[in-house]
mmCIF file of C-alpha atoms in Angstrom:
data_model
loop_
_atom_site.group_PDB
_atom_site.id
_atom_site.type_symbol
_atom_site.label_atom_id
_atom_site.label_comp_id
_atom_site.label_asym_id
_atom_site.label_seq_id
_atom_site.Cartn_x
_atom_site.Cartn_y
_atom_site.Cartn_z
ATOM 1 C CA UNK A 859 -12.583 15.033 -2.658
ATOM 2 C CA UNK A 860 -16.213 15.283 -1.072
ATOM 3 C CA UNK A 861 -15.923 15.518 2.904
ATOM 4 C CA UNK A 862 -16.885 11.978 4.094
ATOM 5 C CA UNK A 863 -20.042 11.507 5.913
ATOM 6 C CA UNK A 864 -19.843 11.441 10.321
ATOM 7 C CA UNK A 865 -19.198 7.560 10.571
ATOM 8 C CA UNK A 866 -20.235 5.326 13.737
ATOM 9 C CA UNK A 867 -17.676 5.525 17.114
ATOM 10 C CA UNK A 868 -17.161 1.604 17.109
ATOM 11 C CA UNK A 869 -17.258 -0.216 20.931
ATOM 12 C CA UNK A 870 -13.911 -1.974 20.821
ATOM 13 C CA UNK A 871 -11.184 0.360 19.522
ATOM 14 C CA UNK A 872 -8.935 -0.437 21.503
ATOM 15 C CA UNK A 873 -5.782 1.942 21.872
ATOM 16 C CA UNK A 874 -2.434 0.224 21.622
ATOM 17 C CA UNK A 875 0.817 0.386 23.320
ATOM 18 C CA UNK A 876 3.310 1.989 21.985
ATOM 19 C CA UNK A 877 7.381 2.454 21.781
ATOM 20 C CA UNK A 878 7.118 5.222 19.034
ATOM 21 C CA UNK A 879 7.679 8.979 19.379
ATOM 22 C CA UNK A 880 3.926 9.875 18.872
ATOM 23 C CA UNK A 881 5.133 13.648 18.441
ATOM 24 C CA UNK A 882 6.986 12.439 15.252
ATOM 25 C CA UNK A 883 4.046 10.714 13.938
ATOM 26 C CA UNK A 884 0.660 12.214 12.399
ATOM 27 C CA UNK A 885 -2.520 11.803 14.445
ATOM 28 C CA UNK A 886 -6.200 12.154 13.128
ATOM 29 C CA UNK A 887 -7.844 15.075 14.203
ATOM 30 C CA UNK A 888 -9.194 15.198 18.057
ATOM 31 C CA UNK A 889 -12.693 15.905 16.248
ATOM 32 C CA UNK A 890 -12.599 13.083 13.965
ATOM 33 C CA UNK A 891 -14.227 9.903 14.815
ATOM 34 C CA UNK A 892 -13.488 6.201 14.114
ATOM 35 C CA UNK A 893 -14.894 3.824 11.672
ATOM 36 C CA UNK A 894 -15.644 0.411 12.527
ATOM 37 C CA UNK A 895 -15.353 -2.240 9.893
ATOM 38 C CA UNK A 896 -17.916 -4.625 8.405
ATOM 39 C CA UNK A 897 -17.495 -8.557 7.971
ATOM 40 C CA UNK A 898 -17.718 -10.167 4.473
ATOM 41 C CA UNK A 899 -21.666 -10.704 3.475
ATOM 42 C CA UNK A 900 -21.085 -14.220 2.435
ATOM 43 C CA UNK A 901 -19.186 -15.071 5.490
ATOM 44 C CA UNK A 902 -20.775 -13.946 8.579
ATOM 45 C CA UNK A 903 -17.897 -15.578 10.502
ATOM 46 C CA UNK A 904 -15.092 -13.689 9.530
ATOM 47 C CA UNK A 905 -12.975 -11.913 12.143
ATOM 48 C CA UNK A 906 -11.608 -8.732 11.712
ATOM 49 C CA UNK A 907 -9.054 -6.949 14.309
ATOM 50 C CA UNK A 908 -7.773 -3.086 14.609
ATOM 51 C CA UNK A 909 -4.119 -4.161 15.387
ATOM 52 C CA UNK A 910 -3.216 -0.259 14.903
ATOM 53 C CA UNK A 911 -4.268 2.933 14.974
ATOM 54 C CA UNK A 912 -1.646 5.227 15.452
ATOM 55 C CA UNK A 913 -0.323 4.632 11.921
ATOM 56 C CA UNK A 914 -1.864 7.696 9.210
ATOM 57 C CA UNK A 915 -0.659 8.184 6.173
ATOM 58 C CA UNK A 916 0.026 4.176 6.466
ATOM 59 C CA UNK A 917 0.620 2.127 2.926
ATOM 60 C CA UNK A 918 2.937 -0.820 1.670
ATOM 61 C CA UNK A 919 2.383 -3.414 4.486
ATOM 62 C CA UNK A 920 4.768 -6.743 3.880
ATOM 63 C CA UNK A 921 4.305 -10.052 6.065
ATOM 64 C CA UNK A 922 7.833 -10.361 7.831
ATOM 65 C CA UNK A 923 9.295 -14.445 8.554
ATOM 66 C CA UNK A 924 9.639 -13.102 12.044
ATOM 67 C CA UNK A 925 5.559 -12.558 12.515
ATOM 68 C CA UNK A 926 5.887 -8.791 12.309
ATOM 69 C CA UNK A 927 4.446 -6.563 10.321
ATOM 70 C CA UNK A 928 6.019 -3.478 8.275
ATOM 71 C CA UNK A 929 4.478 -0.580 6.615
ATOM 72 C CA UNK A 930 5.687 2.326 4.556
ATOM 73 C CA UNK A 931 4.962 6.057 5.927
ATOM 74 C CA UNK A 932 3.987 8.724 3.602
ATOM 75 C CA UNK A 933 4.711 11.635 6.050
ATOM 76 C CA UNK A 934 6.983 11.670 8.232
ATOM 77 C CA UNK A 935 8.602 8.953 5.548
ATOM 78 C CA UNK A 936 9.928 5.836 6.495
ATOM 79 C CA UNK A 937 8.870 2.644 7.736
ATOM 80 C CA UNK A 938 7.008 1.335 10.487
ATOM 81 C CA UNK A 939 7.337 -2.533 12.444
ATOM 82 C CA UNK A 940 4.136 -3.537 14.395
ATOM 83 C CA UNK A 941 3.846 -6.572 16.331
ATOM 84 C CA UNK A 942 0.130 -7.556 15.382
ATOM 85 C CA UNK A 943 -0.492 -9.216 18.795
ATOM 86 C CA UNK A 944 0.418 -6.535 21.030
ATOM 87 C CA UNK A 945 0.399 -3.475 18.528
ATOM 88 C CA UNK A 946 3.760 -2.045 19.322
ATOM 89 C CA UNK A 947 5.098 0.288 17.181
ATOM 90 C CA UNK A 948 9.239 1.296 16.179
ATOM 91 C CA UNK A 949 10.508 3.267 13.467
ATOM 92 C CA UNK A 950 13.292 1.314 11.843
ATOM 93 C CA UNK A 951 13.816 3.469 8.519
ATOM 94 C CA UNK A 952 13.607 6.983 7.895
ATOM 95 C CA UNK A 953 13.507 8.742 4.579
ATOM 96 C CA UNK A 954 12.881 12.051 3.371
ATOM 97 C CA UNK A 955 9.984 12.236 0.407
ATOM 98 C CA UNK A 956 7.624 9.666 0.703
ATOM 99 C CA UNK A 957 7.836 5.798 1.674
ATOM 100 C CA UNK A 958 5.026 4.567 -0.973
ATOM 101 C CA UNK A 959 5.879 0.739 -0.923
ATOM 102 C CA UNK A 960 8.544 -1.679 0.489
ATOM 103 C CA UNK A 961 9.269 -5.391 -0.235
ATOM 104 C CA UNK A 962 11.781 -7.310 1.524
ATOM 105 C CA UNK A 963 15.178 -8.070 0.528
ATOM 106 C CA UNK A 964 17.292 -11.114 1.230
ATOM 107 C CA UNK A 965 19.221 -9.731 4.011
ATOM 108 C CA UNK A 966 16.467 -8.566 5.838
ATOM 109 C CA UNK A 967 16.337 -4.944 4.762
ATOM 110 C CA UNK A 968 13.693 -3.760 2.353
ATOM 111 C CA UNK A 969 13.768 -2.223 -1.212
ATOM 112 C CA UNK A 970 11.481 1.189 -1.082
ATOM 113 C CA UNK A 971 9.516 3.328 -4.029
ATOM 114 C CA UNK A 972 9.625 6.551 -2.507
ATOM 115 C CA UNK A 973 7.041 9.315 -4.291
ATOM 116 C CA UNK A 974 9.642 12.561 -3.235
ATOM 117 C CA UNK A 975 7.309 13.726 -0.733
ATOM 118 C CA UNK A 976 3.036 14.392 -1.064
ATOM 119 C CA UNK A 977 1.835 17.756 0.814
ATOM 120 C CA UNK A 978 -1.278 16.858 2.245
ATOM 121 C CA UNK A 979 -2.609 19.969 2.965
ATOM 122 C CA UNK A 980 -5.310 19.764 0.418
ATOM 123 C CA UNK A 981 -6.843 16.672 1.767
ATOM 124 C CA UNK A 982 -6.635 17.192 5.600
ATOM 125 C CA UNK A 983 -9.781 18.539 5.706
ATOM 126 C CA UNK A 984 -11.808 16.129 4.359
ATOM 127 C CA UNK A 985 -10.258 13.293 5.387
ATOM 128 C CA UNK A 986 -9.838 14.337 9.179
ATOM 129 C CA UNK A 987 -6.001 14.785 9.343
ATOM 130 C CA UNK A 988 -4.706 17.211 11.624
ATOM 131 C CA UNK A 989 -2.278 18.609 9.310
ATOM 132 C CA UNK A 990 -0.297 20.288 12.416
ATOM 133 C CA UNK A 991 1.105 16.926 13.066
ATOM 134 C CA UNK A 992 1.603 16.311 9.594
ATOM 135 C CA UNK A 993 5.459 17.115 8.555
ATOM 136 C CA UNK A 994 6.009 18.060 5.334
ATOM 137 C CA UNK A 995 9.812 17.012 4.425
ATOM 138 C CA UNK A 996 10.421 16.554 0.534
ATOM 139 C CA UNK A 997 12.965 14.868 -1.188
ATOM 140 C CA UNK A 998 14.150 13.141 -4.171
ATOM 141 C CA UNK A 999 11.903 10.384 -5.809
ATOM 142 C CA UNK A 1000 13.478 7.368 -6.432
ATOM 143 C CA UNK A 1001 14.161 3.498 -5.861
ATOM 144 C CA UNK A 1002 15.825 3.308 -2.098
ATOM 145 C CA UNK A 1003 17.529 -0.049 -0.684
ATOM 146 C CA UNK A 1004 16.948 0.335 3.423
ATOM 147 C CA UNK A 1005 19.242 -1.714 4.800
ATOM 148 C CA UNK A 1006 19.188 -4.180 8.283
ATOM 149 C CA UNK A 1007 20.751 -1.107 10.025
ATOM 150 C CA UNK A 1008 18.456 0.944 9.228
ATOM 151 C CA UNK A 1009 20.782 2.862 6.795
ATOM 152 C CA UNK A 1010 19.156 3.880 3.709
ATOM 153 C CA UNK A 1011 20.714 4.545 -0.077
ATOM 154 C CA UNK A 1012 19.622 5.135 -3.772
ATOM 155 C CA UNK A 1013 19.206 2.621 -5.984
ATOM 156 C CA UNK A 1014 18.395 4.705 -8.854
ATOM 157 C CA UNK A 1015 16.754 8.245 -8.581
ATOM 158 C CA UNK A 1016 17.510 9.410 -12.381
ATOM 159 C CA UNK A 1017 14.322 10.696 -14.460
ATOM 160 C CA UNK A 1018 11.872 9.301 -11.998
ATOM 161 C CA UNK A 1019 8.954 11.711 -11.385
ATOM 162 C CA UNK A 1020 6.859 10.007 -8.175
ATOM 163 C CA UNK A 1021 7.493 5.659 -7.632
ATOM 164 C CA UNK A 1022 4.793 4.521 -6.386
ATOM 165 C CA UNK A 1023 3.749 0.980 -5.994
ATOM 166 C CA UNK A 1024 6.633 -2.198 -6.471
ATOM 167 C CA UNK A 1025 6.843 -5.757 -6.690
ATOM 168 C CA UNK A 1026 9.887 -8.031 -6.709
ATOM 169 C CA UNK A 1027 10.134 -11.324 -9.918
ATOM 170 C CA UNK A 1028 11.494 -14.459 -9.730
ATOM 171 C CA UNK A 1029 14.729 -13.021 -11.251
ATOM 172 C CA UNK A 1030 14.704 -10.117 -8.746
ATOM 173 C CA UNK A 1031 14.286 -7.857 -11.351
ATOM 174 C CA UNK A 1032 11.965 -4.892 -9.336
ATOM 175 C CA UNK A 1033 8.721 -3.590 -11.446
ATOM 176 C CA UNK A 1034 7.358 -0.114 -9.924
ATOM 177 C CA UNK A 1035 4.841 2.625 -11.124
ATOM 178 C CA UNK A 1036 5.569 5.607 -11.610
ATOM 179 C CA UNK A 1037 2.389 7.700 -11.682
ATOM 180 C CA UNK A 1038 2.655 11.837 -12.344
ATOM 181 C CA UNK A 1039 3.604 13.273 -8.624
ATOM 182 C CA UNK A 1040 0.503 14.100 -6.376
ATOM 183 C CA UNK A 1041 -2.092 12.289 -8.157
ATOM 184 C CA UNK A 1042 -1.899 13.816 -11.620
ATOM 185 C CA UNK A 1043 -2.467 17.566 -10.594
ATOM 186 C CA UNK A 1044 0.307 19.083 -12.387
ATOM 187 C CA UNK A 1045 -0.359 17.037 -15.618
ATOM 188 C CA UNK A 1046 2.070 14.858 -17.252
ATOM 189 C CA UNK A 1047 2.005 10.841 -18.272
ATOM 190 C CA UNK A 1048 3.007 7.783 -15.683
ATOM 191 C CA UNK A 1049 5.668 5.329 -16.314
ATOM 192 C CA UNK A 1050 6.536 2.188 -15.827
ATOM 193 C CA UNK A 1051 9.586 0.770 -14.894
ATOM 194 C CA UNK A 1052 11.877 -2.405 -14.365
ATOM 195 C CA UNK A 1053 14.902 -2.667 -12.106
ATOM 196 C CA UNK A 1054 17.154 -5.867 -12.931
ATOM 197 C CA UNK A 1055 19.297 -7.571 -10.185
ATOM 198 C CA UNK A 1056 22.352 -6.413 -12.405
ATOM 199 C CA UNK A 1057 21.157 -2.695 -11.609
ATOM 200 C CA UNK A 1058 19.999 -1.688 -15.361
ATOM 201 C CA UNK A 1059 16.705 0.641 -15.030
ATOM 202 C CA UNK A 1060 15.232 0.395 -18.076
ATOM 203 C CA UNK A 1061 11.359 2.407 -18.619
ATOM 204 C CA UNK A 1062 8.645 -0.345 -19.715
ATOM 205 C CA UNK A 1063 6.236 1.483 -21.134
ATOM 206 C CA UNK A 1064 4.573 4.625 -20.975
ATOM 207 C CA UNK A 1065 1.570 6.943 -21.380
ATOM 208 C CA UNK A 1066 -0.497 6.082 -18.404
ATOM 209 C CA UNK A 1067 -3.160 8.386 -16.922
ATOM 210 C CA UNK A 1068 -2.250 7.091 -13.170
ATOM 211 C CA UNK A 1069 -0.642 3.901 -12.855
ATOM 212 C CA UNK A 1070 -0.752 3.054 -9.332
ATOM 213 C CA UNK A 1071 -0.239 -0.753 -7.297
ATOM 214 C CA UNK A 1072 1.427 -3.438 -8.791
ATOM 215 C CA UNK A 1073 1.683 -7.409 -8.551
ATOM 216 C CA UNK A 1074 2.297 -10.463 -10.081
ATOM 217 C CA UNK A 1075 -0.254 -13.464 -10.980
ATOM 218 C CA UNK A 1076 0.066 -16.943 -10.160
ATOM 219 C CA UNK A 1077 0.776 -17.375 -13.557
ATOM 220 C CA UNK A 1078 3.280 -14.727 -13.320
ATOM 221 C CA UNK A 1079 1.923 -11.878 -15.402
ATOM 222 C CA UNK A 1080 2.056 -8.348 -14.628
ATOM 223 C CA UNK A 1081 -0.432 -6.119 -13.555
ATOM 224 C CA UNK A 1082 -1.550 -2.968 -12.266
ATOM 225 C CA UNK A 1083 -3.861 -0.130 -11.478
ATOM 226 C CA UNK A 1084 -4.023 2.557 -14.365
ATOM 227 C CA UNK A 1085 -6.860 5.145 -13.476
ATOM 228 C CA UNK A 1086 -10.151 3.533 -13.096
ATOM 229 C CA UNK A 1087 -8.906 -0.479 -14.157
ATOM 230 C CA UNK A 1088 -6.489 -3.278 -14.001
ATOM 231 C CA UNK A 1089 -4.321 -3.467 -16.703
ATOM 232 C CA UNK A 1090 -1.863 -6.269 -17.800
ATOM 233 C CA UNK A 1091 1.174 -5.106 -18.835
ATOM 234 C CA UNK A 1092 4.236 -7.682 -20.893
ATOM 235 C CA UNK A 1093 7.714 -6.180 -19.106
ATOM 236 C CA UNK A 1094 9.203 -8.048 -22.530
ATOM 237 C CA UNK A 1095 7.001 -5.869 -25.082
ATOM 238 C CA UNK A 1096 5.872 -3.214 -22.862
ATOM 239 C CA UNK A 1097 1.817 -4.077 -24.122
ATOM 240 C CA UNK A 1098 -1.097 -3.317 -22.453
ATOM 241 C CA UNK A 1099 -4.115 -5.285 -22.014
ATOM 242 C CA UNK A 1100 -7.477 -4.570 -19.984
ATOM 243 C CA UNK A 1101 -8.093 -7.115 -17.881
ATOM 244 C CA UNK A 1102 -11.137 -5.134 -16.023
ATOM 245 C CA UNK A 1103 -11.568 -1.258 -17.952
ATOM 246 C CA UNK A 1104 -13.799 -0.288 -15.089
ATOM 247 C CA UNK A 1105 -14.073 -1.180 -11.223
ATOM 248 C CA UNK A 1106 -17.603 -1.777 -9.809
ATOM 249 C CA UNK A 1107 -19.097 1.352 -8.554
ATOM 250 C CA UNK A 1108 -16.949 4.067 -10.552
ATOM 251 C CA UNK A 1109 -14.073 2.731 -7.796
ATOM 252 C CA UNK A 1110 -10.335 3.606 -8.356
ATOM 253 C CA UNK A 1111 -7.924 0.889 -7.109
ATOM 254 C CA UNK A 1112 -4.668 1.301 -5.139
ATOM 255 C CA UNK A 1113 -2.557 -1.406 -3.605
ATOM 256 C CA UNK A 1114 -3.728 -4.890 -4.268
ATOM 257 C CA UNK A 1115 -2.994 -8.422 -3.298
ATOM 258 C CA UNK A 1116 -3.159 -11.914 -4.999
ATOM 259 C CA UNK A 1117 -4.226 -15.001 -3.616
ATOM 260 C CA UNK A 1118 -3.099 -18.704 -4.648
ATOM 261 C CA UNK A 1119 -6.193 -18.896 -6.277
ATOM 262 C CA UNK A 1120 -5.890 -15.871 -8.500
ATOM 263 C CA UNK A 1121 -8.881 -14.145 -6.697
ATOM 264 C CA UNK A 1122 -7.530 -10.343 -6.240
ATOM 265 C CA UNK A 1123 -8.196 -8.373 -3.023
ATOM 266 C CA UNK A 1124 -8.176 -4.157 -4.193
ATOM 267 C CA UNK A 1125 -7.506 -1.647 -1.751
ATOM 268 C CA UNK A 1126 -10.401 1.508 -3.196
ATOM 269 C CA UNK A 1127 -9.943 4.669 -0.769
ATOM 270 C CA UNK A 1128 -12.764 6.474 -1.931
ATOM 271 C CA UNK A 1129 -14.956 3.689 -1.342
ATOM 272 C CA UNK A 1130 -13.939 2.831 1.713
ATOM 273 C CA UNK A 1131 -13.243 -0.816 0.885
ATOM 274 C CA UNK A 1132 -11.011 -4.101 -0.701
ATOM 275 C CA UNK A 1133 -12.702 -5.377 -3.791
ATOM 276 C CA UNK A 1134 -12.422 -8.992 -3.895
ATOM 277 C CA UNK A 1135 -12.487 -9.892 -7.372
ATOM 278 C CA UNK A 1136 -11.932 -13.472 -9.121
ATOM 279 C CA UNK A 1137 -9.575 -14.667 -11.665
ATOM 280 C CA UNK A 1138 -12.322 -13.818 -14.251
ATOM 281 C CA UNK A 1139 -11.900 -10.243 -13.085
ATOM 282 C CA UNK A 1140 -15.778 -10.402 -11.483
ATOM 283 C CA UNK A 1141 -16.405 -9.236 -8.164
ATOM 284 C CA UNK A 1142 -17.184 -11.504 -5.529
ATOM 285 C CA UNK A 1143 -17.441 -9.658 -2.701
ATOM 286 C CA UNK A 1144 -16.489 -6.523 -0.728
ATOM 287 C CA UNK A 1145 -14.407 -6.267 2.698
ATOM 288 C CA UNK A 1146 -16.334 -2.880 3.923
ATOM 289 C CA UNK A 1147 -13.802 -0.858 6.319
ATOM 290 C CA UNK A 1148 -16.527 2.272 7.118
ATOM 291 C CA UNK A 1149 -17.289 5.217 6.093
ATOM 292 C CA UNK A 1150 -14.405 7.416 6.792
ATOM 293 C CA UNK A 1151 -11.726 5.022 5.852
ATOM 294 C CA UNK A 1152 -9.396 5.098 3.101
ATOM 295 C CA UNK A 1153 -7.893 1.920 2.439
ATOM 296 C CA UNK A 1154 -4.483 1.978 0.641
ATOM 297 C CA UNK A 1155 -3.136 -1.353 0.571
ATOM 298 C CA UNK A 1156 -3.061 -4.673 1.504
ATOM 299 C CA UNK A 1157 -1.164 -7.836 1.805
ATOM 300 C CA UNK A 1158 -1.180 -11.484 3.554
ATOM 301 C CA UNK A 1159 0.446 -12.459 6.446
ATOM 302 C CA UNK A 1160 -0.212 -14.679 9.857
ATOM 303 C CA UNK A 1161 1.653 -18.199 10.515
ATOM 304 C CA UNK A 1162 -1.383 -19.779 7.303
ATOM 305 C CA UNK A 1163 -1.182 -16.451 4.756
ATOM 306 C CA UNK A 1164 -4.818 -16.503 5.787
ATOM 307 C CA UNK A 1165 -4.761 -12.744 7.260
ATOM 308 C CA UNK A 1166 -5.106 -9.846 5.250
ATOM 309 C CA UNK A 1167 -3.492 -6.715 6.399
ATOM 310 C CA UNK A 1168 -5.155 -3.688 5.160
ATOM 311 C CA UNK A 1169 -2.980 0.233 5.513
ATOM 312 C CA UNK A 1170 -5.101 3.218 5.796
ATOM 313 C CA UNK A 1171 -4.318 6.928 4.809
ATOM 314 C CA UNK A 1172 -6.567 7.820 7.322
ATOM 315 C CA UNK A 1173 -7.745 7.209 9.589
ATOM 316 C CA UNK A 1174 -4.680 5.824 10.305
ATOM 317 C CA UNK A 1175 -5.683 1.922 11.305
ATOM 318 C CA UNK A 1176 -3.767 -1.434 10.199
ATOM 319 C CA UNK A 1177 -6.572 -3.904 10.152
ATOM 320 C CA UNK A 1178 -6.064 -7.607 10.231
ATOM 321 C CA UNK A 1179 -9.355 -9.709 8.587
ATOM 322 C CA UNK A 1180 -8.774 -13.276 9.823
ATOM 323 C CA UNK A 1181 -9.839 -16.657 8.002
ATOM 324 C CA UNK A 1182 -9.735 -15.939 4.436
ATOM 325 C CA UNK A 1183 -10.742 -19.133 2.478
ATOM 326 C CA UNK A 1184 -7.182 -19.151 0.889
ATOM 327 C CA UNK A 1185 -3.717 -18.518 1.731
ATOM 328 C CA UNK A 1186 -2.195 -15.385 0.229
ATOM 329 C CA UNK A 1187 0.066 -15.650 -2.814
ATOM 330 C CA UNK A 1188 4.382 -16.024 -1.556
ATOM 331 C CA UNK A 1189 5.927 -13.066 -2.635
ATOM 332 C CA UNK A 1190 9.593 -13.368 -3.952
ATOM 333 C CA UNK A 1191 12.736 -11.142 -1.948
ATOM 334 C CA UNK A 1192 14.763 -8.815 -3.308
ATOM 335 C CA UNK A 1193 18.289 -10.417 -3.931
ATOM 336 C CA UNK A 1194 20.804 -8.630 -2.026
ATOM 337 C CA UNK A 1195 23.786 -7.922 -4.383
#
């Protein structure tokens, strides 16, 4: 990964208060500098706010009924509550490995994909990261339940390599990727996986070069990022379909969000942006975060769904873009058992 280019200090970035152990927490590097995002080019108007920026190695954000946000932690693992208008942080979950994604369950707590742990040694350089603050505490991959408490157990762990990205049916049967661990560097095919409410993991399909987000359509249908595309996948057959073979600009996708409309919104790190793309699977437009950020995921929250909350790796921001044209598609909780 190329060292990004110096990107523009921005005038308003703010700092926000904060309840959280910062010493526990990775912080950019004291020579890095902040990005400032861009608005949409066909809407001039649209607002966009920094509502954090202590939060690195930030992914997974879901919308919470009581106007909060959460977000999974790669390193230290766990998850993360941030009240959007103030910006407080608190650590309610704590996991060894890595936190890659979270969805809510019906008694408040969250179901987690946790990756076993990422050591991000080899891209602290280039992405800023002072990798002093940056803990290093692996552990076993697998599908976690974090309960209201806080308390956290295994779902299922068995023959899982690195669970990456979930998403929660209408059944409450989980679907989660299950890319090679660390991006594919020691070799090896990704996975993909279902999780029924009776507690029956059973793999999908296989032979992926990186599967990586996850969601369902309005119409239901699966999809999900594998290497450079979106891919449909049938959870009943296990076959896979192109839906787009190629993102715009040689990008490669992470976390993504639906809208009612079908129009997809793309977290792409290396490009420092969210694809918007419509149900055609044509671009429509680009959310620009700056050079220097690396977008990981994204999803819709605020009292209308009209607020898109974007994670970063680094530099470690939770963005809120304000006034989207339509309201963000309802995601479905986990059923407790």
């Amino acid at each position: 990964m190329a060292r990004p280019a110096r990107p523009r200090v921005p005038h308003s970035c703010r700092r926000q208060r904060s309840q959280l152990d910062l010493e526990s927490v990775p912080i950019r590097s004291p020579n890095a500098r902040w990005p400032t995002p861009r608005q949409l080019r066909h809407d001039p108007g649209m607002k966009y706010e920094v509502v954090s920026s202590e939060t690195p190695l930030g992914e997974g954000p879901v919308w919470c009924p009581d106007g909060t946000l959460v977000i999974t932690t790669l390193s230290p693992g766990g998850l993360l509550r941030i009240t959007p208008t103030s910006g407080e942080l608190e650590r309610i979950v704590s996991v060894r490995g890595g936190a890659n994604s979270a969805q809510l369950a019906a008694d408040g707590g969250f179901v987690i994909a946790n990756n076993g742990g990422i050591d991000f040694t080899v891209f602290a350089d280039s992405m800023g990261l002072d990798i002093s603050k940056i803990p290093f505490r692996p552990g076993p991959p697998g599908l976690q339940r974090a309960l209201p408490s806080g308390e956290v157990v295994t779902l299922s762990g068995e023959g899982l390599q690195a669970p990456n990205d979930l998403i929660v049916a209408a059944d409450g049967t989980i679907y989660f990727t299950d890319p090679p661990p660390h991006g594919g560097t020691q070799g090896g095919e990704g996975h993909f996986w279902s999780y029924s409410a009776d507690g029956d993991l059973h793999r999908i399909a296989s032979g992926f070069e990186y599967d990586n987000g996850v969601a369902l359509s309005p119409s239901g249908r699966l999809l999900i990022v594998e290497g450079c595309g979106l891919m449909w996948l049938d959870p009943a057959t296990g076959d896979k379909q192109w839906w787009v073979e190629q993102l715009p600009d040689g990008s490669r996708g992470d976390g993504f969000a639906f809208d009612v409309d079908g129009r997809l919104y793309c977290a792409c790190p290396l490009e420092h942006c969210i694809r918007i793309l419509d149900p055609n699977g044509k671009q429509v437009d680009v959310i620009d975060l700056g050079e220097g950020a690396y977008p990981t995921n994204c999803c819709f929250g605020g009292p209308d769904k009209r607020t898109l909350f974007t994670t970063e790796l680094a530099p470690g921001r939770v963005c809120a873009i304000e006034g989207l044209p339509t309201p963000g598609l309802e995601l479905h909780l986990w059923p407790t058992p």
